[in-house]
Amino acid sequence: TSEHRVLTGHSGTVRIIKQINYKQFASAGDDNRIIIWNIDTFSAVCTIQNTNTGFGHTGGITSIEITNDNFLIAADKGR
C-alpha cells in the first residue's frame, strides 16, 4: 500500500517535483516559488521566491535541476 500526503505551501499549480538527495525534494510552479521539503517529515525546509526586487522568476517555474555539487537551477516561462 502507498500513503498519500497533501503538502501545503504553493498557491498555484505545481509544475515540477525533483528529488535533491535522500532527505529532500523540491517543488515549483506557477506561484514563482521553489519549496524545499524534508522527505521524512513532509515539512517545508525553506521557500525561495521572487520578492519583486527586479530579480527572480516572473512567469511561473517550469523546470528545476540539481547539479552534482547540489546547486539548484530553475527556469521559467519568462512572461
Short mmCIF file of N, CA, C and O in Angstrom, two decimals:
data_model
loop_
_atom_site.label_atom_id
_atom_site.label_comp_id
_atom_site.label_asym_id
_atom_site.label_seq_id
_atom_site.Cartn_x
_atom_site.Cartn_y
_atom_site.Cartn_z
N THR A 1 0.84 -1.19 0.00
CA THR A 1 0.00 0.00 0.00
C THR A 1 0.88 1.24 0.00
O THR A 1 1.98 1.25 0.54
N SER A 2 0.38 2.29 -0.58
CA SER A 2 1.10 3.55 -0.59
C SER A 2 0.31 4.60 0.17
O SER A 2 -0.92 4.59 0.17
N GLU A 3 1.02 5.48 0.80
CA GLU A 3 0.41 6.53 1.59
C GLU A 3 0.43 7.82 0.79
O GLU A 3 1.42 8.16 0.17
N HIS A 4 -0.68 8.54 0.79
CA HIS A 4 -0.77 9.81 0.08
C HIS A 4 -0.75 10.95 1.09
O HIS A 4 -1.34 10.86 2.15
N ARG A 5 -0.05 12.01 0.73
CA ARG A 5 0.04 13.20 1.58
C ARG A 5 -0.30 14.42 0.75
O ARG A 5 0.05 14.49 -0.42
N VAL A 6 -0.93 15.37 1.37
CA VAL A 6 -1.17 16.68 0.75
C VAL A 6 -0.26 17.66 1.47
O VAL A 6 -0.34 17.85 2.68
N LEU A 7 0.62 18.28 0.70
CA LEU A 7 1.56 19.26 1.25
C LEU A 7 1.05 20.65 0.90
O LEU A 7 0.71 20.92 -0.25
N THR A 8 0.99 21.52 1.88
CA THR A 8 0.52 22.88 1.62
C THR A 8 1.71 23.83 1.62
O THR A 8 2.65 23.66 2.39
N GLY A 9 1.68 24.79 0.72
CA GLY A 9 2.77 25.75 0.62
C GLY A 9 2.71 26.53 -0.67
O GLY A 9 3.07 27.70 -0.71
N HIS A 10 2.22 25.91 -1.74
CA HIS A 10 2.09 26.60 -3.03
C HIS A 10 0.69 27.20 -3.15
O HIS A 10 -0.28 26.63 -2.67
N SER A 11 0.61 28.35 -3.83
CA SER A 11 -0.68 28.98 -4.06
C SER A 11 -1.13 28.84 -5.51
O SER A 11 -2.17 29.36 -5.89
N GLY A 12 -0.35 28.15 -6.31
CA GLY A 12 -0.70 27.91 -7.70
C GLY A 12 -0.42 26.47 -8.07
O GLY A 12 -0.09 25.64 -7.22
N THR A 13 -0.54 26.18 -9.34
CA THR A 13 -0.29 24.84 -9.85
C THR A 13 1.18 24.47 -9.68
O THR A 13 2.06 25.27 -10.00
N VAL A 14 1.44 23.28 -9.17
CA VAL A 14 2.81 22.77 -9.07
C VAL A 14 3.15 22.11 -10.40
O VAL A 14 2.42 21.24 -10.87
N ARG A 15 4.25 22.54 -11.02
CA ARG A 15 4.64 22.05 -12.34
C ARG A 15 5.75 21.00 -12.31
O ARG A 15 5.89 20.22 -13.24
N ILE A 16 6.55 21.00 -11.24
CA ILE A 16 7.69 20.09 -11.20
C ILE A 16 8.01 19.70 -9.75
O ILE A 16 7.89 20.52 -8.85
N ILE A 17 8.38 18.46 -9.57
CA ILE A 17 8.89 17.97 -8.29
C ILE A 17 10.18 17.23 -8.61
O ILE A 17 10.22 16.42 -9.53
N LYS A 18 11.23 17.53 -7.86
CA LYS A 18 12.55 16.95 -8.14
C LYS A 18 13.20 16.52 -6.85
O LYS A 18 13.29 17.30 -5.90
N GLN A 19 13.67 15.28 -6.80
CA GLN A 19 14.40 14.81 -5.62
C GLN A 19 15.79 15.43 -5.62
O GLN A 19 16.49 15.43 -6.63
N ILE A 20 16.20 15.98 -4.48
CA ILE A 20 17.51 16.61 -4.33
C ILE A 20 18.52 15.59 -3.84
O ILE A 20 19.60 15.45 -4.38
N ASN A 21 18.16 14.90 -2.77
CA ASN A 21 19.01 13.85 -2.20
C ASN A 21 18.08 12.89 -1.46
O ASN A 21 16.87 12.96 -1.62
N TYR A 22 18.61 12.02 -0.65
CA TYR A 22 17.77 11.03 0.02
C TYR A 22 16.93 11.62 1.15
O TYR A 22 16.04 10.95 1.68
N LYS A 23 17.15 12.89 1.51
CA LYS A 23 16.41 13.55 2.59
C LYS A 23 15.50 14.69 2.14
O LYS A 23 14.67 15.15 2.89
N GLN A 24 15.69 15.18 0.89
CA GLN A 24 14.96 16.38 0.48
C GLN A 24 14.50 16.29 -0.97
O GLN A 24 15.13 15.63 -1.80
N PHE A 25 13.40 16.99 -1.24
CA PHE A 25 12.96 17.19 -2.62
C PHE A 25 12.49 18.62 -2.77
O PHE A 25 12.23 19.31 -1.79
N ALA A 26 12.41 19.09 -4.01
CA ALA A 26 11.99 20.46 -4.30
C ALA A 26 10.73 20.41 -5.15
O ALA A 26 10.56 19.53 -5.99
N SER A 27 9.85 21.40 -4.94
CA SER A 27 8.67 21.56 -5.79
C SER A 27 8.64 23.01 -6.26
O SER A 27 9.12 23.92 -5.59
N ALA A 28 8.07 23.22 -7.45
CA ALA A 28 8.00 24.57 -8.02
C ALA A 28 6.81 24.64 -8.96
O ALA A 28 6.34 23.61 -9.47
N GLY A 29 6.36 25.89 -9.21
CA GLY A 29 5.21 26.02 -10.10
C GLY A 29 4.84 27.45 -10.42
O GLY A 29 5.68 28.35 -10.41
N ASP A 30 3.54 27.64 -10.68
CA ASP A 30 3.03 28.90 -11.20
C ASP A 30 3.07 30.05 -10.20
O ASP A 30 2.91 31.21 -10.58
N ASP A 31 3.27 29.77 -8.92
CA ASP A 31 3.34 30.84 -7.92
C ASP A 31 4.75 31.41 -7.77
O ASP A 31 5.01 32.21 -6.88
N ASN A 32 5.67 31.03 -8.64
CA ASN A 32 7.06 31.51 -8.67
C ASN A 32 7.85 31.11 -7.43
O ASN A 32 8.86 31.72 -7.12
N ARG A 33 7.38 30.10 -6.71
CA ARG A 33 8.07 29.62 -5.51
C ARG A 33 8.74 28.29 -5.77
O ARG A 33 8.21 27.44 -6.47
N ILE A 34 9.90 28.13 -5.13
CA ILE A 34 10.53 26.82 -5.02
C ILE A 34 10.51 26.48 -3.54
O ILE A 34 10.95 27.29 -2.72
N ILE A 35 9.94 25.34 -3.21
CA ILE A 35 9.90 24.92 -1.81
C ILE A 35 10.75 23.66 -1.67
O ILE A 35 10.60 22.72 -2.45
N ILE A 36 11.65 23.68 -0.70
CA ILE A 36 12.46 22.52 -0.37
C ILE A 36 11.76 21.79 0.77
O ILE A 36 11.45 22.41 1.80
N TRP A 37 11.53 20.50 0.61
CA TRP A 37 10.78 19.69 1.58
C TRP A 37 11.67 18.62 2.19
O TRP A 37 12.53 18.06 1.52
N ASN A 38 11.40 18.30 3.45
CA ASN A 38 12.04 17.19 4.14
C ASN A 38 11.22 15.93 3.85
O ASN A 38 10.00 15.91 4.07
N ILE A 39 11.86 14.88 3.33
CA ILE A 39 11.17 13.66 2.96
C ILE A 39 10.61 12.92 4.17
O ILE A 39 9.52 12.35 4.13
N ASP A 40 11.32 12.94 5.29
CA ASP A 40 10.87 12.20 6.47
C ASP A 40 9.67 12.85 7.16
O ASP A 40 8.74 12.16 7.59
N THR A 41 9.67 14.19 7.25
CA THR A 41 8.62 14.88 7.99
C THR A 41 7.56 15.52 7.08
O THR A 41 6.53 15.98 7.55
N PHE A 42 7.85 15.58 5.77
CA PHE A 42 6.98 16.24 4.80
C PHE A 42 6.71 17.69 5.17
O PHE A 42 5.64 18.23 4.93
N SER A 43 7.71 18.33 5.77
CA SER A 43 7.58 19.74 6.13
C SER A 43 8.52 20.57 5.26
O SER A 43 9.54 20.07 4.79
N ALA A 44 8.17 21.83 5.07
CA ALA A 44 8.98 22.73 4.26
C ALA A 44 10.25 23.11 5.03
O ALA A 44 10.18 23.51 6.18
N VAL A 45 11.39 22.96 4.38
CA VAL A 45 12.68 23.35 4.96
C VAL A 45 12.94 24.82 4.66
O VAL A 45 13.39 25.57 5.51
N CYS A 46 12.65 25.23 3.43
CA CYS A 46 12.78 26.65 3.05
C CYS A 46 11.97 26.92 1.81
O CYS A 46 11.63 26.02 1.05
N THR A 47 11.64 28.19 1.61
CA THR A 47 10.92 28.65 0.44
C THR A 47 11.73 29.73 -0.24
O THR A 47 12.22 30.65 0.41
N ILE A 48 11.88 29.60 -1.55
CA ILE A 48 12.60 30.58 -2.36
C ILE A 48 11.58 31.21 -3.30
O ILE A 48 10.88 30.49 -4.02
N GLN A 49 11.47 32.53 -3.27
CA GLN A 49 10.52 33.17 -4.17
C GLN A 49 10.94 34.59 -4.51
O GLN A 49 11.72 35.21 -3.78
N ASN A 50 10.40 35.09 -5.61
CA ASN A 50 10.66 36.45 -6.05
C ASN A 50 9.94 37.41 -5.11
O ASN A 50 8.78 37.24 -4.80
N THR A 51 10.64 38.43 -4.66
CA THR A 51 10.04 39.43 -3.77
C THR A 51 9.93 40.79 -4.46
O THR A 51 10.06 41.83 -3.84
N ASN A 52 9.71 40.76 -5.77
CA ASN A 52 9.54 41.99 -6.57
C ASN A 52 10.73 42.93 -6.49
O ASN A 52 10.57 44.14 -6.45
N THR A 53 11.92 42.37 -6.48
CA THR A 53 13.13 43.18 -6.44
C THR A 53 13.69 43.43 -7.84
O THR A 53 14.71 44.08 -7.98
N GLY A 54 13.01 42.89 -8.84
CA GLY A 54 13.52 43.00 -10.20
C GLY A 54 14.34 41.79 -10.60
O GLY A 54 14.72 41.64 -11.75
N PHE A 55 14.62 40.93 -9.66
CA PHE A 55 15.35 39.69 -9.93
C PHE A 55 14.43 38.52 -9.62
O PHE A 55 13.51 38.63 -8.82
N GLY A 56 14.67 37.41 -10.22
CA GLY A 56 13.88 36.21 -9.92
C GLY A 56 12.90 35.88 -11.02
O GLY A 56 12.86 36.51 -12.07
N HIS A 57 12.11 34.89 -10.75
CA HIS A 57 11.17 34.37 -11.75
C HIS A 57 9.88 35.16 -11.72
O HIS A 57 9.39 35.53 -10.67
N THR A 58 9.33 35.39 -12.92
CA THR A 58 8.08 36.14 -13.03
C THR A 58 7.02 35.40 -13.80
O THR A 58 5.88 35.83 -13.81
N GLY A 59 7.35 34.31 -14.45
CA GLY A 59 6.39 33.64 -15.32
C GLY A 59 6.02 32.25 -14.90
O GLY A 59 5.57 31.47 -15.72
N GLY A 60 6.21 31.89 -13.68
CA GLY A 60 5.93 30.51 -13.26
C GLY A 60 7.12 29.63 -13.56
O GLY A 60 7.70 29.68 -14.63
N ILE A 61 7.53 28.84 -12.61
CA ILE A 61 8.72 27.99 -12.77
C ILE A 61 8.32 26.69 -13.44
O ILE A 61 7.40 26.01 -13.00
N THR A 62 8.99 26.37 -14.52
CA THR A 62 8.64 25.19 -15.31
C THR A 62 9.69 24.08 -15.23
O THR A 62 9.42 22.96 -15.65
N SER A 63 10.87 24.39 -14.71
CA SER A 63 11.93 23.38 -14.67
C SER A 63 12.89 23.68 -13.53
O SER A 63 13.22 24.84 -13.29
N ILE A 64 13.31 22.64 -12.82
CA ILE A 64 14.37 22.77 -11.83
C ILE A 64 15.31 21.60 -11.99
O ILE A 64 14.89 20.49 -12.31
N GLU A 65 16.57 21.86 -11.80
CA GLU A 65 17.60 20.83 -11.87
C GLU A 65 18.53 20.99 -10.68
O GLU A 65 18.73 22.09 -10.18
N ILE A 66 19.11 19.90 -10.25
CA ILE A 66 20.09 19.89 -9.17
C ILE A 66 21.42 19.45 -9.75
O ILE A 66 21.50 18.40 -10.38
N THR A 67 22.45 20.27 -9.58
CA THR A 67 23.77 19.91 -10.11
C THR A 67 24.44 18.88 -9.19
O THR A 67 23.97 18.63 -8.07
N ASN A 68 25.51 18.28 -9.67
CA ASN A 68 26.24 17.27 -8.88
C ASN A 68 26.76 17.83 -7.56
O ASN A 68 26.93 17.08 -6.60
N ASP A 69 27.02 19.14 -7.50
CA ASP A 69 27.51 19.74 -6.26
C ASP A 69 26.37 20.46 -5.51
O ASP A 69 26.60 21.37 -4.73
N ASN A 70 25.13 20.03 -5.75
CA ASN A 70 23.93 20.46 -5.03
C ASN A 70 23.54 21.93 -5.21
O ASN A 70 22.96 22.53 -4.32
N PHE A 71 23.81 22.48 -6.38
CA PHE A 71 23.26 23.79 -6.71
C PHE A 71 21.91 23.59 -7.37
O PHE A 71 21.72 22.65 -8.13
N LEU A 72 20.97 24.48 -7.09
CA LEU A 72 19.65 24.41 -7.67
C LEU A 72 19.57 25.40 -8.82
O LEU A 72 19.93 26.57 -8.66
N ILE A 73 19.11 24.93 -9.97
CA ILE A 73 18.95 25.78 -11.16
C ILE A 73 17.48 25.73 -11.56
O ILE A 73 16.88 24.66 -11.60
N ALA A 74 16.89 26.89 -11.82
CA ALA A 74 15.46 26.95 -12.17
C ALA A 74 15.27 27.75 -13.46
O ALA A 74 16.04 28.65 -13.76
N ALA A 75 14.22 27.41 -14.19
CA ALA A 75 13.85 28.13 -15.41
C ALA A 75 12.36 28.44 -15.37
O ALA A 75 11.58 27.68 -14.79
N ASP A 76 11.97 29.57 -16.00
CA ASP A 76 10.56 29.94 -16.00
C ASP A 76 10.05 30.17 -17.41
O ASP A 76 10.81 30.09 -18.38
N LYS A 77 8.77 30.47 -17.51
CA LYS A 77 8.13 30.75 -18.79
C LYS A 77 8.57 32.09 -19.36
O LYS A 77 8.45 32.31 -20.56
N GLY A 78 8.99 33.00 -18.49
CA GLY A 78 9.50 34.30 -18.93
C GLY A 78 8.47 35.18 -19.56
O GLY A 78 8.70 35.77 -20.60
N ARG A 79 7.33 35.30 -18.93
CA ARG A 79 6.27 36.19 -19.47
C ARG A 79 6.68 37.62 -19.39
O ARG A 79 7.33 38.10 -18.55
#
